[in-house]
């Protein structure tokens, strides 16, 4: 089997074939180098080493001094407009800049803040299922999975109701940037739309920031723009970039876990039965297993800051490595029978939320809370809920994204 992870044709293959290819790469002694291919609108770099084993992904995540998140974590090189919009985003930064931003925004994901959101998340899930029952089943993504995460982010930021339609409109356009377009013309058109949509959203949140700095409320924007005990707060640009990051990081990922999750539960009826035999007991680990099995973010990149030996591979300063989370999550030395969905397995070391280290997903607990609440509402009210066909996937090397999923209840 010819395997070229830098070739977009690889990412067109069905998921099963891709998993088989990664299993082959994991058998090799050293990480393989893939020279970069020319991709419309993305600058071609020199290529990357693919980290496909669990231990390698963990090592690179943990050792952020050697494996830098700067200048960016996407692969291939992001186009200039992405840097413009996400430039001040902490996901693309190393310490001390990263640590400062993370310190400021971590407050908004504290257990207390998340507990305060629960009744709102429950109300949103009830409304989504009410609407579903009234409308009848068409597409699980647009009717269910896509609705909750964006609603929760808007609530955290206390986006005024009259602006929410605009946010919803822009978000679908702006978060599609990781998808691969069929043609250069379409790429150019989409990139233009993406950038304008994201910049419009940033302007909106910066304006809110100014209003809330003068008249703070209990929401996330107020928290971020007013100084805390150490006198730390976000600048306008940092607030705009953080909002963009939340929309991209917190929206697609949770929605894709929920969408893939329905198909997985449909394909594994015994696991679903086990889950429903004691929902509270099993749901926590079932969500971890879903995130492991799906790996909603398929890859992030790091750039090597000094010569380093990784499992006998001599990396040079400036080399790029790409961390393939989906492959690490199916490493047979850590997860026996990795292609089996098993809600009782030991899932603790999965890297679906990133490896251990400074960039570990900030929103992991929020994502868990959203998925748990949504599934409780769905599976208890609609016991006949199931997927009725294959999902339509977005062509992307980054986002394991479901565009649509036929279903019934
Ligand atoms: C199932 C859902 C999710 C998955 C699979 C996921 C996955 C990830 C991964 C793999 C990273 C690591 C980036 C790296 O190491 O470079 C990350 C970081 C991050 N995630 Fe998530 N995420 C999810 C949900 C969320 C949600 C709901 C939010 C917020 C609303 C969020 C916000 C973030 C942020 C802000 C970062 C950057 C952290 C930093 O650089 O310090 N994520 N996520």
Short mmCIF file of C-alpha atoms and ligand atoms in Angstrom, two decimals:
data_model
loop_
_atom_site.label_atom_id
_atom_site.label_comp_id
_atom_site.label_asym_id
_atom_site.label_seq_id
_atom_site.Cartn_x
_atom_site.Cartn_y
_atom_site.Cartn_z
CA UNK A 1 0.00 0.00 0.00
CA UNK A 2 1.46 3.41 -1.00
CA UNK A 3 1.11 5.87 1.91
CA UNK A 4 1.69 9.62 1.56
CA UNK A 5 0.26 11.65 4.42
CA UNK A 6 1.21 14.90 2.65
CA UNK A 7 -0.97 14.03 -0.33
CA UNK A 8 -4.55 15.24 -0.02
CA UNK A 9 -5.67 12.10 -1.84
CA UNK A 10 -4.74 10.17 1.29
CA UNK A 11 -7.37 12.14 3.24
CA UNK A 12 -10.03 11.27 0.65
CA UNK A 13 -9.74 7.59 1.55
CA UNK A 14 -12.38 6.03 3.79
CA UNK A 15 -11.53 6.21 7.51
CA UNK A 16 -10.98 2.45 7.71
CA UNK A 17 -8.28 2.55 5.04
CA UNK A 18 -6.58 5.48 6.73
CA UNK A 19 -6.52 3.60 10.04
CA UNK A 20 -4.92 0.63 8.28
CA UNK A 21 -2.26 2.89 6.79
CA UNK A 22 -1.42 4.35 10.20
CA UNK A 23 -1.19 0.85 11.67
CA UNK A 24 1.48 0.10 9.03
CA UNK A 25 3.37 3.29 9.86
CA UNK A 26 3.31 2.44 13.58
CA UNK A 27 5.12 -0.83 12.82
CA UNK A 28 8.12 1.01 11.38
CA UNK A 29 11.15 1.60 13.54
CA UNK A 30 11.35 5.38 13.04
CA UNK A 31 8.90 8.14 12.22
CA UNK A 32 8.66 8.56 8.43
CA UNK A 33 9.47 11.83 6.63
CA UNK A 34 6.91 13.11 4.12
CA UNK A 35 8.03 15.85 1.71
CA UNK A 36 5.34 18.52 1.49
CA UNK A 37 3.03 18.78 -1.52
CA UNK A 38 1.83 21.97 -3.16
CA UNK A 39 -1.66 22.77 -1.86
CA UNK A 40 -3.74 25.66 -3.25
CA UNK A 41 -3.34 28.72 -1.03
CA UNK A 42 -1.17 26.96 1.52
CA UNK A 43 2.53 27.61 1.40
CA UNK A 44 4.57 24.53 0.80
CA UNK A 45 7.23 23.94 3.43
CA UNK A 46 9.96 21.34 3.31
CA UNK A 47 7.95 18.48 4.76
CA UNK A 48 7.45 16.79 8.12
CA UNK A 49 8.13 13.71 10.22
CA UNK A 50 4.94 11.87 11.13
CA UNK A 51 4.68 10.98 14.82
CA UNK A 52 2.22 8.09 14.80
CA UNK A 53 3.03 6.18 18.00
CA UNK A 54 1.43 7.11 21.30
CA UNK A 55 4.78 7.47 23.10
CA UNK A 56 6.12 9.88 20.46
CA UNK A 57 3.02 12.10 20.53
CA UNK A 58 3.20 12.22 24.33
CA UNK A 59 6.91 13.07 24.28
CA UNK A 60 6.49 15.90 21.78
CA UNK A 61 3.45 17.33 23.64
CA UNK A 62 5.18 17.22 26.98
CA UNK A 63 8.50 18.69 25.87
CA UNK A 64 7.29 22.07 24.64
CA UNK A 65 10.75 23.65 24.86
CA UNK A 66 12.03 21.40 22.07
CA UNK A 67 8.71 20.91 20.25
CA UNK A 68 7.49 24.45 19.75
CA UNK A 69 3.96 25.54 18.85
CA UNK A 70 5.37 28.58 17.09
CA UNK A 71 5.01 29.86 14.43
CA UNK A 72 1.82 27.76 14.07
CA UNK A 73 0.38 24.33 14.84
CA UNK A 74 -1.34 23.71 11.53
CA UNK A 75 0.24 21.77 8.71
CA UNK A 76 1.00 22.60 5.92
CA UNK A 77 2.04 26.20 6.57
CA UNK A 78 -1.02 28.34 7.19
CA UNK A 79 -1.70 31.09 4.65
CA UNK A 80 -1.06 34.69 5.71
CA UNK A 81 -4.70 35.45 6.46
CA UNK A 82 -4.91 32.69 9.05
CA UNK A 83 -1.91 34.16 10.85
CA UNK A 84 -3.60 37.53 10.68
CA UNK A 85 -6.77 36.23 12.32
CA UNK A 86 -5.30 33.68 14.73
CA UNK A 87 -1.89 35.34 15.20
CA UNK A 88 -2.45 36.27 18.82
CA UNK A 89 -3.93 32.87 19.63
CA UNK A 90 -2.35 30.94 22.47
CA UNK A 91 -2.51 27.65 20.62
CA UNK A 92 0.23 29.00 18.32
CA UNK A 93 2.42 30.38 21.11
CA UNK A 94 5.12 29.13 23.47
CA UNK A 95 5.73 30.22 27.05
CA UNK A 96 5.98 32.84 28.44
CA UNK A 97 3.42 34.43 26.05
CA UNK A 98 1.32 31.26 26.07
CA UNK A 99 1.43 30.91 29.86
CA UNK A 100 0.26 34.50 30.33
CA UNK A 101 -2.76 34.09 28.03
CA UNK A 102 -3.61 30.68 29.43
CA UNK A 103 -3.53 32.10 32.98
CA UNK A 104 -6.00 34.80 32.05
CA UNK A 105 -8.49 32.61 30.18
CA UNK A 106 -8.28 29.55 32.47
CA UNK A 107 -10.50 31.36 34.96
CA UNK A 108 -13.38 31.12 32.54
CA UNK A 109 -13.17 27.31 32.49
CA UNK A 110 -13.02 26.81 36.26
CA UNK A 111 -15.27 24.12 37.82
CA UNK A 112 -17.39 26.94 39.30
CA UNK A 113 -17.92 28.60 35.91
CA UNK A 114 -18.76 25.26 34.31
CA UNK A 115 -21.19 24.33 37.10
CA UNK A 116 -22.90 27.67 36.53
CA UNK A 117 -23.49 26.73 32.89
CA UNK A 118 -25.14 23.38 33.57
CA UNK A 119 -28.77 24.52 33.85
CA UNK A 120 -28.38 26.51 30.66
CA UNK A 121 -26.85 23.53 28.80
CA UNK A 122 -29.75 21.37 30.00
CA UNK A 123 -32.32 23.91 28.81
CA UNK A 124 -30.60 24.12 25.41
CA UNK A 125 -30.58 20.31 25.04
CA UNK A 126 -34.27 20.12 25.92
CA UNK A 127 -35.07 22.79 23.33
CA UNK A 128 -33.01 21.03 20.65
CA UNK A 129 -34.80 17.72 21.23
CA UNK A 130 -38.22 19.49 21.40
CA UNK A 131 -37.50 21.07 18.00
CA UNK A 132 -36.34 17.75 16.65
CA UNK A 133 -39.52 15.99 17.70
CA UNK A 134 -41.58 18.78 16.13
CA UNK A 135 -39.62 18.83 12.85
CA UNK A 136 -38.89 15.14 12.35
CA UNK A 137 -35.46 13.69 11.46
CA UNK A 138 -33.51 15.07 8.48
CA UNK A 139 -29.84 15.52 9.36
CA UNK A 140 -28.36 14.85 12.80
CA UNK A 141 -25.54 17.38 12.34
CA UNK A 142 -27.61 20.47 11.54
CA UNK A 143 -30.59 19.55 13.74
CA UNK A 144 -28.65 18.42 16.82
CA UNK A 145 -24.85 18.27 16.95
CA UNK A 146 -24.14 21.68 15.41
CA UNK A 147 -26.60 23.54 17.61
CA UNK A 148 -25.29 23.00 21.13
CA UNK A 149 -21.58 23.99 21.20
CA UNK A 150 -22.09 27.35 19.49
CA UNK A 151 -25.01 28.12 21.78
CA UNK A 152 -22.85 27.38 24.84
CA UNK A 153 -19.99 29.60 23.61
CA UNK A 154 -22.45 32.46 22.94
CA UNK A 155 -23.87 32.03 26.44
CA UNK A 156 -20.44 32.01 28.08
CA UNK A 157 -19.66 35.28 26.35
CA UNK A 158 -23.19 36.60 26.91
CA UNK A 159 -23.54 37.55 23.25
CA UNK A 160 -26.74 39.63 23.00
CA UNK A 161 -29.63 37.72 21.38
CA UNK A 162 -29.89 40.15 18.47
CA UNK A 163 -26.29 39.40 17.44
CA UNK A 164 -26.53 35.61 17.68
CA UNK A 165 -27.98 35.03 14.21
CA UNK A 166 -25.00 36.87 12.79
CA UNK A 167 -22.62 34.73 14.86
CA UNK A 168 -24.33 31.55 13.64
CA UNK A 169 -24.17 32.70 10.02
CA UNK A 170 -20.49 33.61 10.23
CA UNK A 171 -19.40 30.57 12.16
CA UNK A 172 -20.30 28.01 9.54
CA UNK A 173 -18.33 29.94 6.97
CA UNK A 174 -15.38 30.73 9.18
CA UNK A 175 -14.83 27.29 10.71
CA UNK A 176 -14.80 25.61 7.31
CA UNK A 177 -11.30 26.89 6.55
CA UNK A 178 -9.57 23.62 7.36
CA UNK A 179 -11.56 21.82 4.70
CA UNK A 180 -9.93 21.06 1.39
CA UNK A 181 -11.53 22.76 -1.60
CA UNK A 182 -12.01 21.01 -4.89
CA UNK A 183 -10.45 23.83 -6.92
CA UNK A 184 -8.17 26.82 -6.59
CA UNK A 185 -10.95 29.24 -7.55
CA UNK A 186 -13.18 27.83 -4.85
CA UNK A 187 -10.29 27.98 -2.37
CA UNK A 188 -9.71 31.65 -3.04
CA UNK A 189 -13.40 32.40 -2.74
CA UNK A 190 -13.72 30.44 0.52
CA UNK A 191 -10.57 31.94 2.05
CA UNK A 192 -11.92 35.43 1.37
CA UNK A 193 -15.24 34.54 2.97
CA UNK A 194 -13.53 32.86 5.94
CA UNK A 195 -11.37 35.84 6.69
CA UNK A 196 -14.16 38.40 6.37
CA UNK A 197 -16.44 36.30 8.57
CA UNK A 198 -13.83 35.87 11.29
CA UNK A 199 -12.80 39.51 11.24
CA UNK A 200 -16.44 40.59 11.50
CA UNK A 201 -16.85 38.33 14.53
CA UNK A 202 -13.69 39.69 16.11
CA UNK A 203 -14.83 43.29 15.64
CA UNK A 204 -18.12 42.40 17.27
CA UNK A 205 -16.53 40.84 20.34
CA UNK A 206 -13.98 43.68 20.69
CA UNK A 207 -16.86 46.16 20.73
CA UNK A 208 -18.57 44.07 23.41
CA UNK A 209 -15.25 44.07 25.30
CA UNK A 210 -15.19 47.88 25.36
CA UNK A 211 -18.79 48.01 26.61
CA UNK A 212 -18.17 45.40 29.33
CA UNK A 213 -14.89 46.97 30.46
CA UNK A 214 -16.92 50.08 31.27
CA UNK A 215 -19.84 48.13 32.75
CA UNK A 216 -18.70 44.59 33.72
CA UNK A 217 -21.17 41.70 34.14
CA UNK A 218 -20.53 38.12 35.26
CA UNK A 219 -19.76 36.83 31.76
CA UNK A 220 -16.56 35.63 30.12
CA UNK A 221 -15.93 38.80 28.08
CA UNK A 222 -16.16 40.97 31.21
CA UNK A 223 -13.83 38.58 33.02
CA UNK A 224 -11.25 38.74 30.26
CA UNK A 225 -11.22 42.51 29.72
CA UNK A 226 -11.18 43.60 33.35
CA UNK A 227 -7.93 43.27 35.27
CA UNK A 228 -7.64 40.43 37.80
CA UNK A 229 -5.60 40.45 41.04
CA UNK A 230 -2.32 40.34 39.13
CA UNK A 231 -3.50 43.17 36.91
CA UNK A 232 -3.71 40.85 33.91
CA UNK A 233 -6.27 41.26 31.14
CA UNK A 234 -6.53 40.67 27.41
CA UNK A 235 -5.81 43.35 24.82
CA UNK A 236 -8.38 43.97 22.05
CA UNK A 237 -6.45 41.87 19.58
CA UNK A 238 -5.96 39.02 22.05
CA UNK A 239 -9.67 39.02 22.88
CA UNK A 240 -10.57 38.87 19.18
CA UNK A 241 -8.14 36.01 18.55
CA UNK A 242 -9.33 34.10 21.63
CA UNK A 243 -12.91 34.37 20.43
CA UNK A 244 -11.89 33.00 17.01
CA UNK A 245 -10.01 30.18 18.72
CA UNK A 246 -13.02 29.31 20.89
CA UNK A 247 -15.28 29.22 17.87
CA UNK A 248 -12.96 26.95 15.94
CA UNK A 249 -11.63 24.82 18.82
CA UNK A 250 -14.84 24.54 20.81
CA UNK A 251 -17.42 24.24 18.10
CA UNK A 252 -16.43 21.70 15.47
CA UNK A 253 -14.74 19.31 17.90
CA UNK A 254 -17.68 18.79 20.27
CA UNK A 255 -20.16 18.69 17.41
CA UNK A 256 -18.13 16.09 15.50
CA UNK A 257 -17.78 13.89 18.58
CA UNK A 258 -21.57 13.92 18.99
CA UNK A 259 -22.17 13.22 15.30
CA UNK A 260 -19.64 10.39 15.00
CA UNK A 261 -20.92 9.14 18.37
CA UNK A 262 -24.41 8.47 17.00
CA UNK A 263 -23.00 6.32 14.20
CA UNK A 264 -20.70 4.47 16.58
CA UNK A 265 -23.52 3.72 19.04
CA UNK A 266 -25.69 2.54 16.12
CA UNK A 267 -22.93 0.24 14.85
CA UNK A 268 -22.28 -1.12 18.35
CA UNK A 269 -25.72 -1.94 19.82
CA UNK A 270 -24.31 -4.04 22.67
CA UNK A 271 -22.21 -1.09 23.84
CA UNK A 272 -25.23 1.18 23.66
CA UNK A 273 -27.25 -1.29 25.68
CA UNK A 274 -24.50 -1.40 28.28
CA UNK A 275 -24.40 2.41 28.39
CA UNK A 276 -28.16 2.65 28.87
CA UNK A 277 -28.15 -0.09 31.56
CA UNK A 278 -26.56 2.49 33.89
CA UNK A 279 -26.10 5.82 32.10
CA UNK A 280 -24.50 7.67 35.02
CA UNK A 281 -22.01 4.91 35.65
CA UNK A 282 -20.84 4.50 32.04
CA UNK A 283 -21.25 7.86 30.32
CA UNK A 284 -17.96 9.36 31.58
CA UNK A 285 -15.80 6.60 30.15
CA UNK A 286 -18.05 6.25 27.08
CA UNK A 287 -17.25 9.88 26.17
CA UNK A 288 -13.50 9.29 26.62
CA UNK A 289 -13.78 6.21 24.41
CA UNK A 290 -15.69 8.22 21.78
CA UNK A 291 -13.02 10.92 21.77
CA UNK A 292 -10.29 8.24 21.52
CA UNK A 293 -12.08 6.35 18.75
CA UNK A 294 -13.03 9.45 16.73
CA UNK A 295 -10.04 11.73 17.43
CA UNK A 296 -11.96 14.85 16.30
CA UNK A 297 -8.67 16.70 15.75
CA UNK A 298 -6.54 14.44 13.61
CA UNK A 299 -3.26 16.34 13.79
CA UNK A 300 -1.33 19.28 15.18
CA UNK A 301 2.20 20.23 14.30
CA UNK A 302 5.29 21.23 16.25
CA UNK A 303 8.58 22.78 15.09
CA UNK A 304 11.85 21.54 16.60
CA UNK A 305 13.84 24.29 18.36
CA UNK A 306 17.19 22.46 18.70
CA UNK A 307 18.77 19.19 17.56
CA UNK A 308 17.07 16.34 19.39
CA UNK A 309 17.07 12.56 19.32
CA UNK A 310 13.57 11.08 19.32
CA UNK A 311 13.63 7.31 19.64
CA UNK A 312 16.87 7.19 17.68
CA UNK A 313 15.66 9.62 15.01
CA UNK A 314 18.04 12.59 14.81
CA UNK A 315 15.86 15.67 14.44
CA UNK A 316 17.47 18.96 13.41
CA UNK A 317 16.54 22.47 14.55
CA UNK A 318 13.75 23.74 12.29
CA UNK A 319 12.40 20.28 11.41
CA UNK A 320 8.65 19.90 11.52
CA UNK A 321 6.91 17.01 13.24
CA UNK A 322 3.20 16.30 12.99
CA UNK A 323 1.40 14.63 15.89
CA UNK A 324 -1.22 12.25 14.52
CA UNK A 325 -3.64 11.96 17.43
CA UNK A 326 -5.92 9.47 15.66
CA UNK A 327 -2.99 7.12 15.15
CA UNK A 328 -1.65 7.49 18.70
CA UNK A 329 -5.16 6.75 19.95
CA UNK A 330 -5.11 3.43 18.09
CA UNK A 331 -1.61 2.42 19.14
CA UNK A 332 -2.00 -1.28 19.91
CA UNK A 333 0.75 -1.18 22.53
CA UNK A 334 -1.42 1.15 24.65
CA UNK A 335 -4.97 0.21 23.57
CA UNK A 336 -5.45 -3.53 22.97
CA UNK A 337 -7.81 -4.17 20.00
CA UNK A 338 -7.75 -0.46 19.22
CA UNK A 339 -10.35 -0.66 16.44
CA UNK A 340 -12.95 -2.01 18.87
CA UNK A 341 -15.25 0.54 20.51
CA UNK A 342 -15.37 -0.50 24.17
CA UNK A 343 -16.79 1.82 26.81
CA UNK A 344 -15.28 -0.27 29.60
CA UNK A 345 -11.67 -0.07 28.40
CA UNK A 346 -8.94 1.91 30.19
CA UNK A 347 -9.11 5.15 28.17
CA UNK A 348 -7.17 7.42 30.49
CA UNK A 349 -4.03 7.89 28.40
CA UNK A 350 -5.80 8.82 25.14
CA UNK A 351 -4.55 11.96 23.41
CA UNK A 352 -7.80 13.09 21.74
CA UNK A 353 -7.68 16.30 23.81
CA UNK A 354 -3.96 16.64 23.07
CA UNK A 355 -1.01 15.05 24.84
CA UNK A 356 -0.01 15.97 28.39
CA UNK A 357 1.66 19.38 28.38
CA UNK A 358 0.98 23.11 28.40
CA UNK A 359 -1.46 23.06 25.46
CA UNK A 360 -3.73 20.27 26.73
CA UNK A 361 -7.28 21.17 25.69
CA UNK A 362 -8.60 24.01 27.81
CA UNK A 363 -12.20 23.10 27.00
CA UNK A 364 -12.02 19.34 27.69
CA UNK A 365 -14.32 19.48 30.72
CA UNK A 366 -16.77 21.75 28.96
CA UNK A 367 -16.85 19.38 25.97
CA UNK A 368 -17.48 16.41 28.31
CA UNK A 369 -20.30 18.31 30.02
CA UNK A 370 -21.97 19.24 26.70
CA UNK A 371 -21.75 15.73 25.26
CA UNK A 372 -22.99 14.10 28.47
CA UNK A 373 -25.99 16.40 28.76
CA UNK A 374 -26.92 16.14 25.07
CA UNK A 375 -26.70 12.34 25.02
CA UNK A 376 -28.68 12.01 28.23
CA UNK A 377 -31.50 14.05 26.72
CA UNK A 378 -31.37 12.27 23.35
CA UNK A 379 -31.03 8.68 24.49
CA UNK A 380 -33.56 8.85 27.30
CA UNK A 381 -36.24 10.75 25.37
CA UNK A 382 -35.68 9.11 21.98
CA UNK A 383 -34.81 5.44 22.56
CA UNK A 384 -35.25 4.70 18.83
CA UNK A 385 -32.58 7.23 17.84
CA UNK A 386 -30.09 5.76 15.34
CA UNK A 387 -28.06 6.59 12.26
CA UNK A 388 -29.56 5.31 9.02
CA UNK A 389 -26.61 5.60 6.66
CA UNK A 390 -23.01 6.64 6.28
CA UNK A 391 -21.90 10.13 7.39
CA UNK A 392 -20.80 12.66 4.79
CA UNK A 393 -17.30 13.66 5.88
CA UNK A 394 -15.50 16.95 5.20
CA UNK A 395 -12.37 16.46 3.14
CA UNK A 396 -9.73 17.65 5.59
CA UNK A 397 -6.38 16.51 6.95
CA UNK A 398 -7.05 18.23 10.26
CA UNK A 399 -10.65 18.06 11.33
CA UNK A 400 -12.48 14.72 11.49
CA UNK A 401 -15.60 16.60 10.58
CA UNK A 402 -19.05 15.25 9.74
CA UNK A 403 -20.99 17.46 7.31
CA UNK A 404 -24.21 15.46 7.55
CA UNK A 405 -25.52 12.25 9.10
CA UNK A 406 -28.87 10.71 8.11
CA UNK A 407 -30.82 9.38 11.08
CA UNK A 408 -34.20 8.49 12.50
CA UNK A 409 -35.87 8.13 15.87
C1 LIG B 1 -14.31 16.76 21.96
C2 LIG B 1 -14.01 18.03 21.95
C3 LIG B 1 -12.61 18.59 21.85
C4 LIG B 1 -11.46 18.03 21.37
C5 LIG B 1 -11.28 16.64 20.79
C6 LIG B 1 -10.41 19.03 21.50
C7 LIG B 1 -9.08 18.82 21.14
C8 LIG B 1 -8.03 19.68 21.43
C9 LIG B 1 -6.64 19.39 21.21
C10 LIG B 1 -6.09 18.13 20.56
C11 LIG B 1 -5.91 20.46 21.66
C12 LIG B 1 -4.39 20.51 21.79
C13 LIG B 1 -3.66 21.54 20.97
C14 LIG B 1 -2.16 21.37 21.04
O1 LIG B 1 -1.62 20.55 21.77
O2 LIG B 1 -1.51 22.12 20.31
C15 LIG B 1 -6.87 21.44 22.13
C16 LIG B 1 -6.56 22.70 22.64
C17 LIG B 1 -7.50 23.66 22.94
N1 LIG B 1 -8.87 23.49 23.04
FE1 LIG B 1 -9.88 21.79 22.67
N2 LIG B 1 -10.94 20.17 22.04
C18 LIG B 1 -12.28 19.96 22.27
C19 LIG B 1 -13.19 20.84 22.81
C20 LIG B 1 -12.91 22.13 23.17
C21 LIG B 1 -13.87 23.10 23.65
C22 LIG B 1 -15.36 22.81 23.89
C23 LIG B 1 -13.18 24.27 23.83
C24 LIG B 1 -13.69 25.60 24.31
C25 LIG B 1 -14.91 26.06 24.23
C26 LIG B 1 -11.80 24.02 23.49
C27 LIG B 1 -10.79 24.97 23.56
C28 LIG B 1 -9.44 24.69 23.36
C29 LIG B 1 -8.40 25.70 23.49
C30 LIG B 1 -8.61 27.17 23.86
C31 LIG B 1 -7.18 25.05 23.22
C32 LIG B 1 -5.78 25.68 23.23
C33 LIG B 1 -5.11 25.45 24.54
C34 LIG B 1 -3.68 25.99 24.60
O3 LIG B 1 -3.05 26.22 23.57
O4 LIG B 1 -3.19 26.16 25.73
N3 LIG B 1 -11.67 22.73 23.09
N4 LIG B 1 -8.16 20.94 22.01
#
